[in-house]
């Protein structure tokens, strides 16, 4: 098992997202994540990347760079994109006063990403890119 | 995602969607549901025993199918639905789920979809529940 950082660059489209899921599953497994943690990260990262594709780039092709690494016992996935600056960690949770059946479908992506990770961090990089880091804390590592 | 569709005759005809693989898109599931509906399906059971996870676009498809199958019967009117929601008793009589994995179940709970979609563990009982 290697602790080295894994990187993938995709175009934000459905094929790119499929490639991202394949890459992520292999990368976090190689980094020793337990199967349940792999799935948690797959869901969370897929939601974050989908939001970049749909809301950030508005369906236009644009790059998303994914970096996966271990940080102590935790796993971190960083997504960088060049869409207009937006901090997804500021998105409020869905309205609790509306029953899910009455709530318009959609708008749950950030909530899912929050739920299936332990931390979401956002910053603007020195190059002016969005950077979202999704953290899955320990104990995800299996020998 | 792979999808196979089977028609089963229980107390009422039930269309069973056997889904295999993660549900990351709404498109195929919605298209297949619409096709089944157009062919006469009115009760759908989604067998999710081979679905490791579901994305929010998959949840979108569940909401689409729920709406597609909803009828204008008095017991499904807006008012009846609101009353059922207030009482915590409203569930779709037309769309039910079979054996979602723990991860899928967790996603359903996060979205609150477990509040209006019946979840079954036994195939026979699921069919008989329609």
Coordinates of C-alpha atoms in Angstrom, one line a residue:
Chain A
X1 CA 0.0 0.0 0.0
X2 CA 1.5 3.4 -1.0
X3 CA 0.7 6.7 0.6
X4 CA 1.5 8.6 -2.5
X5 CA -0.9 11.2 -3.9
X6 CA -3.0 10.2 -6.9
X7 CA -4.2 12.7 -9.4
X8 CA -6.7 12.7 -12.3
X9 CA -7.7 15.5 -14.6
X10 CA -11.1 15.2 -16.3
X11 CA -13.5 17.2 -18.4
X12 CA -16.6 18.0 -16.5
X13 CA -19.1 15.9 -18.4
X14 CA -20.8 12.6 -17.7
X15 CA -18.0 10.5 -19.2
X16 CA -15.5 12.5 -17.1
X17 CA -17.5 11.9 -14.0
X18 CA -17.6 8.2 -14.7
X19 CA -13.8 8.2 -15.1
X20 CA -13.6 10.1 -11.8
X21 CA -15.6 7.5 -10.0
X22 CA -13.4 4.7 -11.4
X23 CA -10.3 6.5 -10.5
X24 CA -11.5 7.4 -7.0
X25 CA -12.6 3.8 -6.2
X26 CA -9.2 2.5 -7.2
X27 CA -7.2 5.2 -5.5
X28 CA -8.9 5.2 -2.1
X29 CA -8.9 1.4 -2.1
X30 CA -5.1 1.4 -2.8
X31 CA -4.7 3.9 0.1
X32 CA -6.3 1.3 2.4
X33 CA -9.9 2.6 2.8
X34 CA -12.4 0.1 4.1
X35 CA -15.2 -0.7 1.5
X36 CA -17.8 1.3 3.3
X37 CA -15.5 4.3 3.3
X38 CA -14.8 3.9 -0.4
X39 CA -18.6 4.1 -1.1
X40 CA -19.0 7.1 1.2
X41 CA -16.3 9.0 -0.7
X42 CA -17.6 7.9 -4.1
X43 CA -21.0 9.3 -3.3
X44 CA -19.7 12.5 -1.8
X45 CA -17.1 13.3 -4.5
X46 CA -19.6 12.4 -7.2
X47 CA -22.1 14.9 -5.8
X48 CA -19.4 17.6 -5.5
X49 CA -18.2 17.0 -9.0
X50 CA -21.7 16.9 -10.4
X51 CA -22.4 20.3 -8.9
X52 CA -19.3 21.7 -10.5
X53 CA -20.4 20.3 -13.9
X54 CA -24.1 21.4 -13.6
X55 CA -23.9 24.6 -11.5
X56 CA -20.2 25.7 -11.9
X57 CA -19.6 25.1 -15.6
X58 CA -23.4 25.1 -16.4
X59 CA -22.9 22.1 -18.6
X60 CA -20.0 23.6 -20.6
X61 CA -16.8 21.6 -20.7
X62 CA -14.3 22.6 -18.1
X63 CA -11.5 21.0 -16.2
X64 CA -11.8 19.3 -12.8
X65 CA -8.6 18.1 -11.2
X66 CA -8.9 15.4 -8.5
X67 CA -6.2 14.7 -6.0
X68 CA -6.5 11.9 -3.5
X69 CA -4.1 11.4 -0.6
X70 CA -3.8 10.1 2.9
X71 CA -3.4 12.6 5.7
X72 CA -2.6 10.7 8.8
X73 CA -5.5 8.3 9.4
X74 CA -7.8 10.4 7.2
X75 CA -8.4 10.4 3.4
X76 CA -8.6 13.6 1.5
X77 CA -10.0 14.3 -1.9
X78 CA -9.3 17.7 -3.4
X79 CA -11.3 18.9 -6.3
X80 CA -10.1 22.0 -8.2
X81 CA -12.0 23.7 -11.0
X82 CA -12.0 26.9 -12.9
X83 CA -15.7 27.7 -12.8
X84 CA -16.9 31.0 -11.3
X85 CA -15.9 31.2 -7.7
X86 CA -18.4 29.5 -5.4
X87 CA -18.1 28.1 -1.9
X88 CA -20.4 25.1 -1.6
X89 CA -19.9 24.8 2.1
X90 CA -22.2 27.9 2.4
X91 CA -25.1 26.1 0.8
X92 CA -27.9 25.8 3.5
X93 CA -29.4 22.4 4.3
X94 CA -32.8 21.6 2.6
X95 CA -35.8 23.2 4.1
X96 CA -36.9 21.1 7.1
X97 CA -40.4 22.5 7.0
X98 CA -41.2 20.8 3.7
X99 CA -41.9 17.1 3.6
X100 CA -39.6 15.4 1.1
X101 CA -42.5 14.4 -1.1
X102 CA -43.5 18.1 -1.5
X103 CA -39.9 19.4 -1.9
X104 CA -38.7 19.8 -5.5
X105 CA -36.3 17.0 -6.3
X106 CA -32.7 18.2 -6.5
X107 CA -30.7 20.5 -4.3
X108 CA -29.5 17.6 -2.1
X109 CA -25.9 17.2 -3.5
X110 CA -24.1 19.3 -0.9
X111 CA -26.2 17.7 1.9
X112 CA -25.1 14.2 0.6
X113 CA -21.5 15.3 0.4
X114 CA -21.7 16.7 4.0
X115 CA -23.4 13.5 5.3
X116 CA -21.0 11.0 3.8
X117 CA -17.8 12.9 4.8
X118 CA -16.4 14.3 8.0
X119 CA -15.4 17.7 6.7
X120 CA -15.8 19.9 3.7
X121 CA -13.2 22.6 3.3
X122 CA -13.3 25.3 0.6
X123 CA -10.7 27.8 -0.5
X124 CA -9.7 29.9 -3.5
X125 CA -6.3 28.8 -4.7
X126 CA -3.5 31.3 -5.5
X127 CA -4.4 30.7 -9.2
X128 CA -7.9 31.8 -8.6
X129 CA -9.5 28.3 -8.8
X130 CA -12.2 26.8 -6.6
X131 CA -10.8 24.1 -4.4
X132 CA -13.0 21.8 -2.3
X133 CA -11.5 19.3 0.0
X134 CA -13.6 16.3 1.2
X135 CA -12.2 14.7 4.3
X136 CA -13.1 11.2 5.6
X137 CA -11.6 10.8 9.0
X138 CA -10.4 7.6 10.6
X139 CA -10.7 4.8 11.1
X140 CA -10.9 4.3 7.3
X141 CA -7.6 2.5 6.9
X142 CA -7.4 -1.3 6.7
X143 CA -4.1 -3.1 6.8
Chain B
X1 CA -26.3 0.5 -14.1
X2 CA -28.0 -2.5 -15.6
X3 CA -31.8 -2.8 -15.5
X4 CA -34.1 -5.7 -16.2
X5 CA -37.9 -5.4 -16.1
X6 CA -40.2 -8.2 -15.2
X7 CA -44.0 -8.3 -15.0
X8 CA -45.3 -10.3 -12.0
X9 CA -48.9 -11.2 -11.3
X10 CA -49.7 -11.0 -7.6
X11 CA -53.0 -9.7 -6.2
X12 CA -52.4 -6.9 -8.8
X13 CA -49.9 -6.8 -11.6
X14 CA -46.6 -5.5 -10.4
X15 CA -43.7 -4.4 -12.6
X16 CA -40.4 -5.3 -11.0
X17 CA -37.3 -3.4 -11.9
X18 CA -34.1 -5.3 -11.0
X19 CA -31.3 -2.8 -10.8
X20 CA -27.7 -3.8 -10.8
X21 CA -24.9 -1.3 -10.1
X22 CA -24.7 2.2 -8.7
X23 CA -27.5 4.6 -9.7
X24 CA -25.7 7.8 -10.7
X25 CA -28.0 9.1 -13.3
X26 CA -31.8 9.7 -13.5
X27 CA -32.1 9.3 -17.2
X28 CA -32.3 5.5 -17.8
X29 CA -34.4 4.8 -14.8
X30 CA -36.9 7.5 -15.7
X31 CA -37.0 6.4 -19.3
X32 CA -37.6 2.8 -18.4
X33 CA -40.3 3.8 -15.9
X34 CA -42.0 6.0 -18.4
X35 CA -41.9 3.2 -21.0
X36 CA -43.4 0.7 -18.4
X37 CA -46.1 3.2 -17.5
X38 CA -46.9 3.8 -21.1
X39 CA -47.2 0.0 -21.5
X40 CA -49.7 -0.1 -18.6
X41 CA -47.6 -0.5 -15.5
X42 CA -49.2 1.1 -12.4
X43 CA -47.4 -0.6 -9.6
X44 CA -43.6 -0.7 -9.6
X45 CA -41.2 -2.5 -7.2
X46 CA -37.6 -1.5 -7.4
X47 CA -35.3 -4.4 -6.4
X48 CA -32.2 -2.5 -5.1
X49 CA -30.4 -5.5 -3.6
X50 CA -27.5 -5.1 -6.1
X51 CA -27.3 -1.3 -5.9
X52 CA -24.2 -0.4 -3.8
X53 CA -25.0 3.3 -3.7
X54 CA -27.3 5.9 -5.1
X55 CA -26.5 9.5 -6.1
X56 CA -29.0 12.4 -5.8
X57 CA -29.7 12.0 -9.5
X58 CA -31.0 8.5 -8.7
X59 CA -33.1 10.0 -5.9
X60 CA -34.5 12.4 -8.5
X61 CA -35.5 9.4 -10.6
X62 CA -37.4 7.9 -7.6
X63 CA -39.3 11.1 -7.1
X64 CA -40.1 11.1 -10.8
X65 CA -41.5 7.6 -10.7
X66 CA -43.4 8.4 -7.5
X67 CA -45.1 11.4 -9.3
X68 CA -45.6 9.3 -12.5
X69 CA -47.5 6.6 -10.7
X70 CA -49.6 8.9 -8.5
X71 CA -53.2 8.9 -9.5
X72 CA -56.1 11.3 -9.0
X73 CA -57.9 8.9 -6.7
X74 CA -59.5 10.7 -3.7
X75 CA -57.1 8.9 -1.3
X76 CA -54.2 10.4 -3.3
X77 CA -55.5 13.9 -3.6
X78 CA -53.3 16.8 -2.5
X79 CA -55.5 17.2 0.7
X80 CA -55.4 13.5 1.5
X81 CA -51.6 13.5 1.0
X82 CA -51.2 16.5 3.2
X83 CA -53.2 14.9 5.9
X84 CA -51.2 11.7 5.6
X85 CA -48.0 13.6 5.7
X86 CA -49.1 15.5 8.8
X87 CA -50.1 12.2 10.5
X88 CA -46.9 10.5 9.3
X89 CA -48.9 7.8 7.6
X90 CA -48.5 8.7 3.9
X91 CA -46.6 6.2 1.8
X92 CA -46.9 5.7 -2.0
X93 CA -49.2 2.8 -2.7
X94 CA -47.7 2.4 -6.2
X95 CA -43.9 2.6 -5.7
X96 CA -42.0 0.4 -3.3
X97 CA -38.4 -0.6 -2.7
X98 CA -36.9 -4.0 -2.1
X99 CA -33.7 -4.6 -0.1
X100 CA -31.8 -1.4 -0.4
X101 CA -28.2 -1.8 0.8
X102 CA -27.3 0.0 4.0
X103 CA -25.6 2.8 2.0
X104 CA -28.7 3.3 -0.2
X105 CA -30.9 3.2 2.9
X106 CA -28.8 5.9 4.5
X107 CA -29.1 8.1 1.4
X108 CA -32.8 7.6 1.4
X109 CA -32.9 8.7 5.0
X110 CA -30.8 11.8 4.3
X111 CA -33.2 12.8 1.6
X112 CA -36.2 11.8 3.7
X113 CA -37.4 9.4 1.0
X114 CA -37.9 6.6 3.5
X115 CA -40.8 8.7 4.8
X116 CA -42.9 8.1 1.7
X117 CA -41.5 5.0 0.1
X118 CA -42.2 1.6 1.7
X119 CA -39.1 -0.5 2.1
X120 CA -39.3 -4.3 2.1
X121 CA -36.8 -7.0 2.9
X122 CA -38.8 -9.9 1.5
X123 CA -39.7 -10.3 -2.1
X124 CA -43.0 -12.2 -1.6
X125 CA -44.2 -9.8 1.1
X126 CA -43.2 -6.8 -1.1
X127 CA -45.4 -8.1 -3.9
X128 CA -48.3 -8.9 -1.6
X129 CA -48.2 -5.4 -0.1
X130 CA -49.5 -3.8 -3.3

